[in-house]
JSON list of C-alpha atoms in Angstrom, two decimals:
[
{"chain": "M", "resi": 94, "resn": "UNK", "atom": "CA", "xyz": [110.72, 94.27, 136.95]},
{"chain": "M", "resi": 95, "resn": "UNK", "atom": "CA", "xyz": [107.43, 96.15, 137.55]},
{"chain": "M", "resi": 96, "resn": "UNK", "atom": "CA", "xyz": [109.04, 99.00, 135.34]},
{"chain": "M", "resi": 97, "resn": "UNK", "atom": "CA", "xyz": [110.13, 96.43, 132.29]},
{"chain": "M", "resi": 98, "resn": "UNK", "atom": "CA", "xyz": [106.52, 94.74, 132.40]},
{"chain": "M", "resi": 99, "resn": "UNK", "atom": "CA", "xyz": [104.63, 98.60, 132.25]},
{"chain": "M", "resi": 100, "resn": "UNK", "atom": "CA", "xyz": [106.85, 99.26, 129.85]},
{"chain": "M", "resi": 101, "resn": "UNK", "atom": "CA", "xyz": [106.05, 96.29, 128.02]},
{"chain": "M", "resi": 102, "resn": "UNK", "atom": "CA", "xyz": [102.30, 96.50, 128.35]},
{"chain": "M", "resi": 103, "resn": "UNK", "atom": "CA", "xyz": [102.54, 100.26, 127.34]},
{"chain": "M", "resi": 104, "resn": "UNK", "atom": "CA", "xyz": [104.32, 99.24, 124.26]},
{"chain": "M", "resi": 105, "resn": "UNK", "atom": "CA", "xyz": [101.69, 96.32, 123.23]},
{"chain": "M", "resi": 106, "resn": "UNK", "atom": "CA", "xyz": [98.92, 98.84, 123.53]},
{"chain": "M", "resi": 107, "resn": "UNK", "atom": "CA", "xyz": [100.76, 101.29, 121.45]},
{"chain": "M", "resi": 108, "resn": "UNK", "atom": "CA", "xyz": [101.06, 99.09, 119.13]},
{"chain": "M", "resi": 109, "resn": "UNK", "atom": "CA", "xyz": [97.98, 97.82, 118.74]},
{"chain": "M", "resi": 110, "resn": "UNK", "atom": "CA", "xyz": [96.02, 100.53, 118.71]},
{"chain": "M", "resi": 111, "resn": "UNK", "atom": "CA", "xyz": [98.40, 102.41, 115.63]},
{"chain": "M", "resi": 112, "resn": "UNK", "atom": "CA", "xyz": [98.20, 98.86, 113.39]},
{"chain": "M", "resi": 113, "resn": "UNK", "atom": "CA", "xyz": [94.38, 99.18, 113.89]},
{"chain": "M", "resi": 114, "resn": "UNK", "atom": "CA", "xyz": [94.26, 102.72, 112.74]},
{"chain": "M", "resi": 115, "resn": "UNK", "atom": "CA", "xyz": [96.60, 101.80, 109.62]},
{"chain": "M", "resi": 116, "resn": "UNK", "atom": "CA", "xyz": [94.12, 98.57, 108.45]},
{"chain": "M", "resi": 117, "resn": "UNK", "atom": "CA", "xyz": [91.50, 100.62, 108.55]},
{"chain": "M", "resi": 118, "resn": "UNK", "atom": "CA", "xyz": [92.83, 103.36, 105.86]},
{"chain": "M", "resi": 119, "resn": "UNK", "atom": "CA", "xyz": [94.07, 100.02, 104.01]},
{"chain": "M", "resi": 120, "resn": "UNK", "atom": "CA", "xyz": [90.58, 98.31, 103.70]},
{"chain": "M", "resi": 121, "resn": "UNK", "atom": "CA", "xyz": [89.62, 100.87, 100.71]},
{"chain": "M", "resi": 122, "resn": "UNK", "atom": "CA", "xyz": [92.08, 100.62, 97.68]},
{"chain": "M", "resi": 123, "resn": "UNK", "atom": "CA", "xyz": [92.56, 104.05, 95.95]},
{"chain": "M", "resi": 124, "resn": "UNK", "atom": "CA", "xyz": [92.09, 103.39, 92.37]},
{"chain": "M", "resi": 125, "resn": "UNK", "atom": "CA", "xyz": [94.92, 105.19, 91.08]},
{"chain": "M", "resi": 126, "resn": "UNK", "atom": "CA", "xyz": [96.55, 105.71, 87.82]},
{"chain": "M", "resi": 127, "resn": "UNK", "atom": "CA", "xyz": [94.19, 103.29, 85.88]},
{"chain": "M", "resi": 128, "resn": "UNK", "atom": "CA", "xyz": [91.49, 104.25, 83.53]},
{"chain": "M", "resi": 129, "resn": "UNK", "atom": "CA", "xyz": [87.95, 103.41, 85.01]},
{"chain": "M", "resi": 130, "resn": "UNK", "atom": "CA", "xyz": [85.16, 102.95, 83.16]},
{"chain": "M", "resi": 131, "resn": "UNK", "atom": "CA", "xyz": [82.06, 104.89, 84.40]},
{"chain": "M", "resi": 132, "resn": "UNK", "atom": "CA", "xyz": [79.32, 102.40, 83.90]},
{"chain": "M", "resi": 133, "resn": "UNK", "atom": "CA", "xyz": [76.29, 104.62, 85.24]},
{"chain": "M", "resi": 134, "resn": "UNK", "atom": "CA", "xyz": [75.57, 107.83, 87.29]},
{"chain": "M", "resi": 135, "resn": "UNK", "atom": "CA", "xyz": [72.64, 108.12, 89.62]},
{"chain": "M", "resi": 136, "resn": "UNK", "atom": "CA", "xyz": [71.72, 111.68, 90.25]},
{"chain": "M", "resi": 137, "resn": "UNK", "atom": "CA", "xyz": [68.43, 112.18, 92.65]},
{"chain": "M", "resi": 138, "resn": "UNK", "atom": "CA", "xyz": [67.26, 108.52, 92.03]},
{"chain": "M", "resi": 139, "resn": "UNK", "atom": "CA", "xyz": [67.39, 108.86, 88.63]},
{"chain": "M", "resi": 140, "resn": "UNK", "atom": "CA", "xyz": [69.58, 106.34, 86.56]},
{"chain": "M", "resi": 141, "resn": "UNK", "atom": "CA", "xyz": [71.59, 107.57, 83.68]},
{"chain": "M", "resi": 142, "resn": "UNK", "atom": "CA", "xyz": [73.12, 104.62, 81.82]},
{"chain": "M", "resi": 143, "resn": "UNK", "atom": "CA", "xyz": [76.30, 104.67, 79.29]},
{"chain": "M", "resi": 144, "resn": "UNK", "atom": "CA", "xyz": [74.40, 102.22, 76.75]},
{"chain": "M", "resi": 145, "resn": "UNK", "atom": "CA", "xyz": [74.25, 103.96, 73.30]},
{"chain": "M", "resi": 146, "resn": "UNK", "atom": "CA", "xyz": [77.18, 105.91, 73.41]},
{"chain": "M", "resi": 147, "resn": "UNK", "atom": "CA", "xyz": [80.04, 105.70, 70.63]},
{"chain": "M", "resi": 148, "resn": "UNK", "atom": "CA", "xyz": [82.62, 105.60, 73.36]},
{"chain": "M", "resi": 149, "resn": "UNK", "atom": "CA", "xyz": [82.53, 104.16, 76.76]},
{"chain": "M", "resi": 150, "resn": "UNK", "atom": "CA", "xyz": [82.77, 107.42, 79.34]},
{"chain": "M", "resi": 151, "resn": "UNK", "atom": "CA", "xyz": [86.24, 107.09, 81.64]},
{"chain": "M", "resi": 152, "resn": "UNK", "atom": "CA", "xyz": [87.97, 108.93, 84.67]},
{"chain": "M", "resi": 153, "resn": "UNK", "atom": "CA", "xyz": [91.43, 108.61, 85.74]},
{"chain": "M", "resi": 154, "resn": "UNK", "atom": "CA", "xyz": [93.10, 109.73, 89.05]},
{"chain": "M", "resi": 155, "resn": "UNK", "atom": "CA", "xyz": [96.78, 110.48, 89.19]},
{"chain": "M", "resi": 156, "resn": "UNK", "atom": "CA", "xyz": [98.87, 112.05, 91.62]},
{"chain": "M", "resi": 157, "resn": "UNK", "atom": "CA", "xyz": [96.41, 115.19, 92.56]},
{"chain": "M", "resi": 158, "resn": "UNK", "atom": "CA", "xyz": [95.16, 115.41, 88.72]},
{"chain": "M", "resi": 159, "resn": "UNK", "atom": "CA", "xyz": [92.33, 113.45, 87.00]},
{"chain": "M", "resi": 160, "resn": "UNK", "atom": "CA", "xyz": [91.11, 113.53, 83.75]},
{"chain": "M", "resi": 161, "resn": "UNK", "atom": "CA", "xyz": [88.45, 111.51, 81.98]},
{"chain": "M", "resi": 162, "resn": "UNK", "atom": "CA", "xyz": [86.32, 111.14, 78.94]},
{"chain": "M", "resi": 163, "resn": "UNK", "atom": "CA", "xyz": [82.38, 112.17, 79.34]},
{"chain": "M", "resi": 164, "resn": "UNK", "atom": "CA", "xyz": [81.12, 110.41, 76.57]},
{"chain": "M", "resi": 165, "resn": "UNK", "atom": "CA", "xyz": [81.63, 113.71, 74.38]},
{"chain": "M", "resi": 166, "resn": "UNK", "atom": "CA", "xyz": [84.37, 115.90, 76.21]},
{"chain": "M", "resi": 167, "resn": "UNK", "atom": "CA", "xyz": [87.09, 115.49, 77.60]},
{"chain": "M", "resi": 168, "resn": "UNK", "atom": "CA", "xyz": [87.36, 116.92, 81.28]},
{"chain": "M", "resi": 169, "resn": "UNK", "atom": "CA", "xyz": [89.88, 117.39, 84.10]},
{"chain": "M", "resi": 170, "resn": "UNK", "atom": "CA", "xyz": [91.13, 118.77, 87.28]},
{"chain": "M", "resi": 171, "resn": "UNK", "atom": "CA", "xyz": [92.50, 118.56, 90.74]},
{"chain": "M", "resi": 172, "resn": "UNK", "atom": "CA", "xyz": [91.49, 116.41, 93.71]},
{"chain": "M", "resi": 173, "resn": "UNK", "atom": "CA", "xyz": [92.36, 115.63, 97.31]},
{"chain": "M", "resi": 174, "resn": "UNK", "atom": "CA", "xyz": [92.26, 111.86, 99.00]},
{"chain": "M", "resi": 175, "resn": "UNK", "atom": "CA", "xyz": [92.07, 111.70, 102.65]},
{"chain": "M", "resi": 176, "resn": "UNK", "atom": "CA", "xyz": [91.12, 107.79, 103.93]},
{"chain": "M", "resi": 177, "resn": "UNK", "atom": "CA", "xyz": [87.81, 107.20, 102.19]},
{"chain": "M", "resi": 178, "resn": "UNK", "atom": "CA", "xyz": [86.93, 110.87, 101.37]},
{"chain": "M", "resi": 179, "resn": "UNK", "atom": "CA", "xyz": [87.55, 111.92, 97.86]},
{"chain": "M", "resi": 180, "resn": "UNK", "atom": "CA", "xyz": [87.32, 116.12, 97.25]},
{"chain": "M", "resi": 181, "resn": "UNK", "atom": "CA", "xyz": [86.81, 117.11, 93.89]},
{"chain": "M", "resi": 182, "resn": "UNK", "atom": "CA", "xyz": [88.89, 120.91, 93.56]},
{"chain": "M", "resi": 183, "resn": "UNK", "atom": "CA", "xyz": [85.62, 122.92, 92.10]},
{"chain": "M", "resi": 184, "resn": "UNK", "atom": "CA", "xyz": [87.68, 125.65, 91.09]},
{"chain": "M", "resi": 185, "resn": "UNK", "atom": "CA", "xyz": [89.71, 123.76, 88.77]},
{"chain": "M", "resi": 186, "resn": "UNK", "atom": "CA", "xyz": [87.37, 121.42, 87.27]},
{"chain": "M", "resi": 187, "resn": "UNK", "atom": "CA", "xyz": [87.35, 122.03, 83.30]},
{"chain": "M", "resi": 188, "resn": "UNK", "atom": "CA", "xyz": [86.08, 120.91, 80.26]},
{"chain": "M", "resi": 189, "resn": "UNK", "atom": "CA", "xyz": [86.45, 120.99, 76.33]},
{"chain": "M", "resi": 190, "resn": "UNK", "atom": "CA", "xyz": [83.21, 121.92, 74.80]},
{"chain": "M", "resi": 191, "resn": "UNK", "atom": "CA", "xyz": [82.24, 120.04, 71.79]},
{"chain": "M", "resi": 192, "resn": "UNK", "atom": "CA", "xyz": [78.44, 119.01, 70.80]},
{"chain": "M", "resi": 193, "resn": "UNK", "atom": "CA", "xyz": [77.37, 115.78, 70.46]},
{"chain": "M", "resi": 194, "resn": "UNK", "atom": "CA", "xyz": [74.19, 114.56, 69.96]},
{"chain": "M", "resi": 195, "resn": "UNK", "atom": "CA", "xyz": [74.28, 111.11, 71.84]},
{"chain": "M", "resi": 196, "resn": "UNK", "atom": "CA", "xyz": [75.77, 111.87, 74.99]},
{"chain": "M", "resi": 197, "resn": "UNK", "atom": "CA", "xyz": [74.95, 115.58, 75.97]},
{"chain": "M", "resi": 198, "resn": "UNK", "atom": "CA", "xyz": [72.66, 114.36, 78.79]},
{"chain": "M", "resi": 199, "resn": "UNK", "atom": "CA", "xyz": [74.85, 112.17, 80.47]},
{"chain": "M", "resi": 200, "resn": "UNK", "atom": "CA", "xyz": [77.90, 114.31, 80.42]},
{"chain": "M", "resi": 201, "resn": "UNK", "atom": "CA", "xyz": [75.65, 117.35, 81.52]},
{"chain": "M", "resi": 202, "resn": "UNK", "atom": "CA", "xyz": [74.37, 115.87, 84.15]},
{"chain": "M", "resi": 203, "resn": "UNK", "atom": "CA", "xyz": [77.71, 114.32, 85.16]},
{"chain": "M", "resi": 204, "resn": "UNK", "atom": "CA", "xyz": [79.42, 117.42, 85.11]},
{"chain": "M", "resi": 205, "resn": "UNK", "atom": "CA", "xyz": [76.88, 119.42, 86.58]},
{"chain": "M", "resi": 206, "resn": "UNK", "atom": "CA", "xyz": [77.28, 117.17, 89.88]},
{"chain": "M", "resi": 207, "resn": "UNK", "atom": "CA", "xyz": [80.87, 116.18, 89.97]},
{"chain": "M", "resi": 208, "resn": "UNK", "atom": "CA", "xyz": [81.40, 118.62, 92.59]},
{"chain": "M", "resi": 209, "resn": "UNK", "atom": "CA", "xyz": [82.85, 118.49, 96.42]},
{"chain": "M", "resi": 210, "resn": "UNK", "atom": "CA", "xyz": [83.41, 115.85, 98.57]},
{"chain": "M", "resi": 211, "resn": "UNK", "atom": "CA", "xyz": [82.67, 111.90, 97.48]},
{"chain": "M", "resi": 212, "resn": "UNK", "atom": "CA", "xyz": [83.29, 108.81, 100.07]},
{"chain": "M", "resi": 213, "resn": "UNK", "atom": "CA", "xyz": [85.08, 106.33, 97.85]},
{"chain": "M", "resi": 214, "resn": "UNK", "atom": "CA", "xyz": [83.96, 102.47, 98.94]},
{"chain": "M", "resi": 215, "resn": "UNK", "atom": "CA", "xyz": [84.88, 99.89, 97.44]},
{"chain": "M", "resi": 216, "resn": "UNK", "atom": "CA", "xyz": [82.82, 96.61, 96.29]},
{"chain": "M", "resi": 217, "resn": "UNK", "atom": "CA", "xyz": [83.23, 93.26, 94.55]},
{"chain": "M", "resi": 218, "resn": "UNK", "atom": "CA", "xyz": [83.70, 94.25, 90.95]},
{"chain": "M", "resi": 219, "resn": "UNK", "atom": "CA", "xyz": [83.10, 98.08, 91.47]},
{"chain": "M", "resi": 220, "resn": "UNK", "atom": "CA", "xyz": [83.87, 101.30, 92.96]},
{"chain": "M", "resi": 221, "resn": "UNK", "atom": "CA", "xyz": [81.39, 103.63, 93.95]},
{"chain": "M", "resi": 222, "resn": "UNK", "atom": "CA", "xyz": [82.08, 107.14, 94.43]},
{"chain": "M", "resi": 223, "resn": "UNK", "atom": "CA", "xyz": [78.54, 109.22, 96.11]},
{"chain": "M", "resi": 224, "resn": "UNK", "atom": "CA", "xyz": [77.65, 112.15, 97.97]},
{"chain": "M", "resi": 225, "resn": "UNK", "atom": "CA", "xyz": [74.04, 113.07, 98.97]},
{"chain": "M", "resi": 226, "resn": "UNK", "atom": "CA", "xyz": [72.88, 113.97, 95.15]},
{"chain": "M", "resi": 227, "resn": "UNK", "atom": "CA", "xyz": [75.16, 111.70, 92.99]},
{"chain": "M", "resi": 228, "resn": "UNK", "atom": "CA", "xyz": [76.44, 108.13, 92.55]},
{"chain": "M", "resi": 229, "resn": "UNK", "atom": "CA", "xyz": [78.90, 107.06, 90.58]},
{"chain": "M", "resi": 230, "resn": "UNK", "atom": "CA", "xyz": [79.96, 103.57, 89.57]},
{"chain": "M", "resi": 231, "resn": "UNK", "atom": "CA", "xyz": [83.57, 102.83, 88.36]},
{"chain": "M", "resi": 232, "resn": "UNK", "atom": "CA", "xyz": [84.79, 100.09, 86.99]}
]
């Protein structure tokens, strides 16, 4: 008996402790294969909006591959998810390289920091993607 209730007790705990880890990689939902809109980038406290523009800028994640819209170029590339970490593949990261006159500063600036690792949280009507030098709000 003493063996069936350790057994028992070992099991609960087990148990327990594994559904805990699995909520906790649940309570962020990876916004994959949909297109986001990027309403605004902070970079260094400073606010770049997407007012003005002709076209609303966009990022989409598939598989290991995103690709978005910058407001003038089109860019894409390779990333890695792990839990709430997001890790944007620098070598791969490309762009198409037309001039516009409305949007270069955004999509400069965007480009310029889209780089490394990103925690991905997720809000009411939003997700935010940041590091220590960029934010970026998706919706």
């Amino acid at each position: 008996m003493k063996i069936f209730f350790s057994f028992f007790l070992f099991s609960a705990l087990f148990v327990s402790c594994s559904s805990t880890s699995l909520i906790q990689h649940q309570d962020i939902r990876f916004p994959k294969n949909q297109l986001l809109k990027i309403e605004k980038i902070i970079i260094n406290a400073t606010t770049y909006h997407v007012q003005n523009m002709q076209e609303t800028p966009y990022i989409s994640f598939e598989d290991e591959k995103f690709y978005g819209f910058g407001g003038c170029n089109r860019f894409f590339g390779f990333y890695k998810f792990d839990g709430e970490i997001l890790e944007i593949d620098n070598e791969t990261l490309g762009s198409t390289k037309m001039l516009c006159k409305d949007s270069m500063e955004f999509e400069d600036m965007f480009l310029t920091h889209f780089k490394g690792k990103f925690r991905l949280s997720e809000h009411h009507d939003f997700f935010l993607l940041e590091n220590d030098t960029l934010k970026i709000f998706l919706q």
